PDB file of C-alpha atoms in Angstrom:
ATOM      1  CA  MET A   1     146.671 126.262 116.152  1.00  0.00           C
ATOM      2  CA  PRO A   2     147.920 122.635 116.021  1.00  0.00           C
ATOM      3  CA  LYS A   3     145.547 119.859 116.885  1.00  0.00           C
ATOM      4  CA  PRO A   4     146.476 118.080 120.163  1.00  0.00           C
ATOM      5  CA  GLN A   5     147.459 114.458 119.798  1.00  0.00           C
ATOM      6  CA  SER A   6     145.536 111.729 121.468  1.00  0.00           C
ATOM      7  CA  PRO A   7     147.295 110.260 124.526  1.00  0.00           C
ATOM      8  CA  ILE A   8     147.076 106.771 122.978  1.00  0.00           C
ATOM      9  CA  SER A   9     148.222 107.707 119.485  1.00  0.00           C
ATOM     10  CA  ASN A  10     151.730 106.258 119.968  1.00  0.00           C
ATOM     11  CA  ARG A  11     150.455 102.963 121.465  1.00  0.00           C
ATOM     12  CA  GLN A  12     149.974  99.785 119.522  1.00  0.00           C
ATOM     13  CA  SER A  13     146.428  99.502 118.261  1.00  0.00           C
ATOM     14  CA  PRO A  14     144.469  96.611 119.791  1.00  0.00           C
ATOM     15  CA  TYR A  15     143.225  95.712 116.325  1.00  0.00           C
ATOM     16  CA  PHE A  16     146.637  95.037 114.828  1.00  0.00           C
ATOM     17  CA  PRO A  17     149.050  92.402 116.126  1.00  0.00           C
ATOM     18  CA  PRO A  18     152.397  93.506 117.508  1.00  0.00           C
ATOM     19  CA  PRO A  19     155.354  93.277 115.106  1.00  0.00           C
ATOM     20  CA  PHE A  20     157.104  90.664 117.295  1.00  0.00           C
ATOM     21  CA  PRO A  21     155.980  87.164 118.346  1.00  0.00           C
ATOM     22  CA  THR A  22     154.101  86.912 121.605  1.00  0.00           C
ATOM     23  CA  PRO A  23     154.414  83.963 124.001  1.00  0.00           C
ATOM     24  CA  TRP A  24     151.033  82.526 123.001  1.00  0.00           C
ATOM     25  CA  GLN A  25     151.710  82.569 119.262  1.00  0.00           C
ATOM     26  CA  VAL A  26     152.676  79.260 117.697  1.00  0.00           C
ATOM     27  CA  THR A  27     155.787  79.368 115.589  1.00  0.00           C
ATOM     28  CA  PRO A  28     155.975  77.075 112.556  1.00  0.00           C
ATOM     29  CA  THR A  29     158.096  73.960 112.742  1.00  0.00           C
ATOM     30  CA  PRO A  30     161.414  74.387 110.980  1.00  0.00           C
ATOM     31  CA  LYS A  31     161.779  72.507 107.726  1.00  0.00           C
ATOM     32  CA  SER A  32     164.953  70.943 109.063  1.00  0.00           C
ATOM     33  CA  ALA A  33     163.083  69.180 111.877  1.00  0.00           C
ATOM     34  CA  THR A  34     162.971  65.454 111.432  1.00  0.00           C
ATOM     35  CA  LEU A  35     160.407  63.073 112.762  1.00  0.00           C
ATOM     36  CA  GLN A  36     161.610  60.272 114.988  1.00  0.00           C
ATOM     37  CA  PRO A  37     160.844  56.849 113.573  1.00  0.00           C
ATOM     38  CA  MET A  38     158.465  54.496 115.332  1.00  0.00           C
ATOM     39  CA  MET A  39     160.403  51.902 117.331  1.00  0.00           C
ATOM     40  CA  ASP A  40     159.972  49.234 119.971  1.00  0.00           C
ATOM     41  CA  TYR A  41     161.204  50.052 123.465  1.00  0.00           C
ATOM     42  CA  GLU A  42     161.861  47.811 126.453  1.00  0.00           C
ATOM     43  CA  LEU A  43     161.344  49.198 129.944  1.00  0.00           C
ATOM     44  CA  THR A  44     162.544  47.003 132.801  1.00  0.00           C
ATOM     45  CA  VAL A  45     160.899  47.705 136.140  1.00  0.00           C
ATOM     46  CA  LYS A  46     161.567  46.273 139.578  1.00  0.00           C
ATOM     47  CA  GLY A  47     159.046  43.640 140.760  1.00  0.00           C
ATOM     48  CA  GLN A  48     156.431  41.596 139.012  1.00  0.00           C
ATOM     49  CA  LEU A  49     153.434  43.453 137.630  1.00  0.00           C
ATOM     50  CA  ASP A  50     150.067  41.751 137.370  1.00  0.00           C
ATOM     51  CA  PRO A  51     149.199  40.961 133.710  1.00  0.00           C
ATOM     52  CA  SER A  52     146.061  43.112 134.018  1.00  0.00           C
ATOM     53  CA  TYR A  53     148.297  46.215 133.911  1.00  0.00           C
ATOM     54  CA  ALA A  54     149.059  45.513 130.227  1.00  0.00           C
ATOM     55  CA  ALA A  55     145.676  46.987 129.300  1.00  0.00           C
ATOM     56  CA  TRP A  56     146.271  50.064 131.481  1.00  0.00           C
ATOM     57  CA  PHE A  57     149.616  50.750 129.809  1.00  0.00           C
ATOM     58  CA  GLY A  58     148.077  50.457 126.329  1.00  0.00           C
ATOM     59  CA  ASN A  59     150.022  48.844 123.488  1.00  0.00           C
ATOM     60  CA  VAL A  60     152.455  47.079 125.825  1.00  0.00           C
ATOM     61  CA  VAL A  61     153.542  43.457 126.263  1.00  0.00           C
ATOM     62  CA  LEU A  62     154.470  42.374 129.821  1.00  0.00           C
ATOM     63  CA  GLN A  63     157.072  39.670 130.415  1.00  0.00           C
ATOM     64  CA  HIS A  64     158.147  38.411 133.840  1.00  0.00           C
ATOM     65  CA  GLU A  65     161.853  37.717 134.216  1.00  0.00           C
ATOM     66  CA  ALA A  66     163.387  34.977 136.372  1.00  0.00           C
ATOM     67  CA  ASP A  67     165.089  37.627 138.552  1.00  0.00           C
ATOM     68  CA  GLY A  68     161.686  38.973 139.701  1.00  0.00           C
ATOM     69  CA  ASN A  69     161.587  41.996 137.394  1.00  0.00           C
ATOM     70  CA  THR A  70     159.095  42.850 134.664  1.00  0.00           C
ATOM     71  CA  VAL A  71     159.915  43.908 131.115  1.00  0.00           C
ATOM     72  CA  LEU A  72     157.384  46.116 129.377  1.00  0.00           C
ATOM     73  CA  THR A  73     157.771  46.081 125.601  1.00  0.00           C
ATOM     74  CA  ALA A  74     156.158  49.062 123.887  1.00  0.00           C
ATOM     75  CA  VAL A  75     155.519  48.047 120.271  1.00  0.00           C
ATOM     76  CA  ASN A  76     155.743  50.574 117.425  1.00  0.00           C
ATOM     77  CA  SER A  77     155.916  53.657 119.663  1.00  0.00           C
ATOM     78  CA  ASP A  78     157.213  57.166 119.248  1.00  0.00           C
ATOM     79  CA  GLN A  79     158.993  59.242 121.864  1.00  0.00           C
ATOM     80  CA  ALA A  80     155.790  60.866 123.100  1.00  0.00           C
ATOM     81  CA  THR A  81     154.294  57.441 123.814  1.00  0.00           C
ATOM     82  CA  LEU A  82     157.491  56.385 125.523  1.00  0.00           C
ATOM     83  CA  TYR A  83     157.377  59.446 127.751  1.00  0.00           C
ATOM     84  CA  GLY A  84     153.759  58.583 128.634  1.00  0.00           C
ATOM     85  CA  LEU A  85     154.822  55.087 129.664  1.00  0.00           C
ATOM     86  CA  ILE A  86     157.564  56.487 131.887  1.00  0.00           C
ATOM     87  CA  LEU A  87     155.030  58.749 133.560  1.00  0.00           C
ATOM     88  CA  ARG A  88     152.688  55.817 134.154  1.00  0.00           C
ATOM     89  CA  CYS A  89     155.518  53.890 135.774  1.00  0.00           C
ATOM     90  CA  ARG A  90     156.161  56.889 137.987  1.00  0.00           C
ATOM     91  CA  ASP A  91     152.439  57.130 138.893  1.00  0.00           C
ATOM     92  CA  LEU A  92     152.488  53.489 140.025  1.00  0.00           C
ATOM     93  CA  GLY A  93     155.636  54.102 142.083  1.00  0.00           C
ATOM     94  CA  LEU A  94     157.641  51.603 140.018  1.00  0.00           C
ATOM     95  CA  THR A  95     161.411  51.648 140.007  1.00  0.00           C
ATOM     96  CA  LEU A  96     162.692  51.894 136.394  1.00  0.00           C
ATOM     97  CA  LEU A  97     165.815  49.735 136.086  1.00  0.00           C
ATOM     98  CA  ALA A  98     166.474  49.995 132.350  1.00  0.00           C
ATOM     99  CA  LEU A  99     165.166  51.568 129.166  1.00  0.00           C
ATOM    100  CA  ASN A 100     166.423  50.274 125.830  1.00  0.00           C
ATOM    101  CA  PRO A 101     165.381  50.729 122.228  1.00  0.00           C
ATOM    102  CA  LYS A 102     164.685  47.360 120.632  1.00  0.00           C
ATOM    103  CA  LYS A 103     165.770  46.678 117.070  1.00  0.00           C
ATOM    104  CA  THR A 104     162.946  45.536 114.786  1.00  0.00           C
ATOM    105  CA  GLY A 105     163.094  43.738 111.498  1.00  0.00           C
ATOM    106  CA  ASN A 106     162.356  46.857 109.394  1.00  0.00           C
ATOM    107  CA  GLN A 107     165.253  48.937 110.767  1.00  0.00           C
TER     108      GLN A 107
END
């Protein structure tokens, strides 16, 4: 008489990972991925910010323009830092007028 099979015999064992990637698994970065170089960026916002905001923004230089706008210069920043600065501008309710990469001497 054949032995009856267990009802869970054809299921994936909880002790072995599934043969396909799951959403929570981290996949390695492809070798072809390139890192973005550190650059300076200029963000122009509407209105004049108080100089005390320079410390809140981090590694940023504030300059007031004659037209009443403020230029924030992010020195030696990557794209993640730039994105963080844009989010901080949003959190303050600032109107972003321009965003430009700034050429530095080593580029």
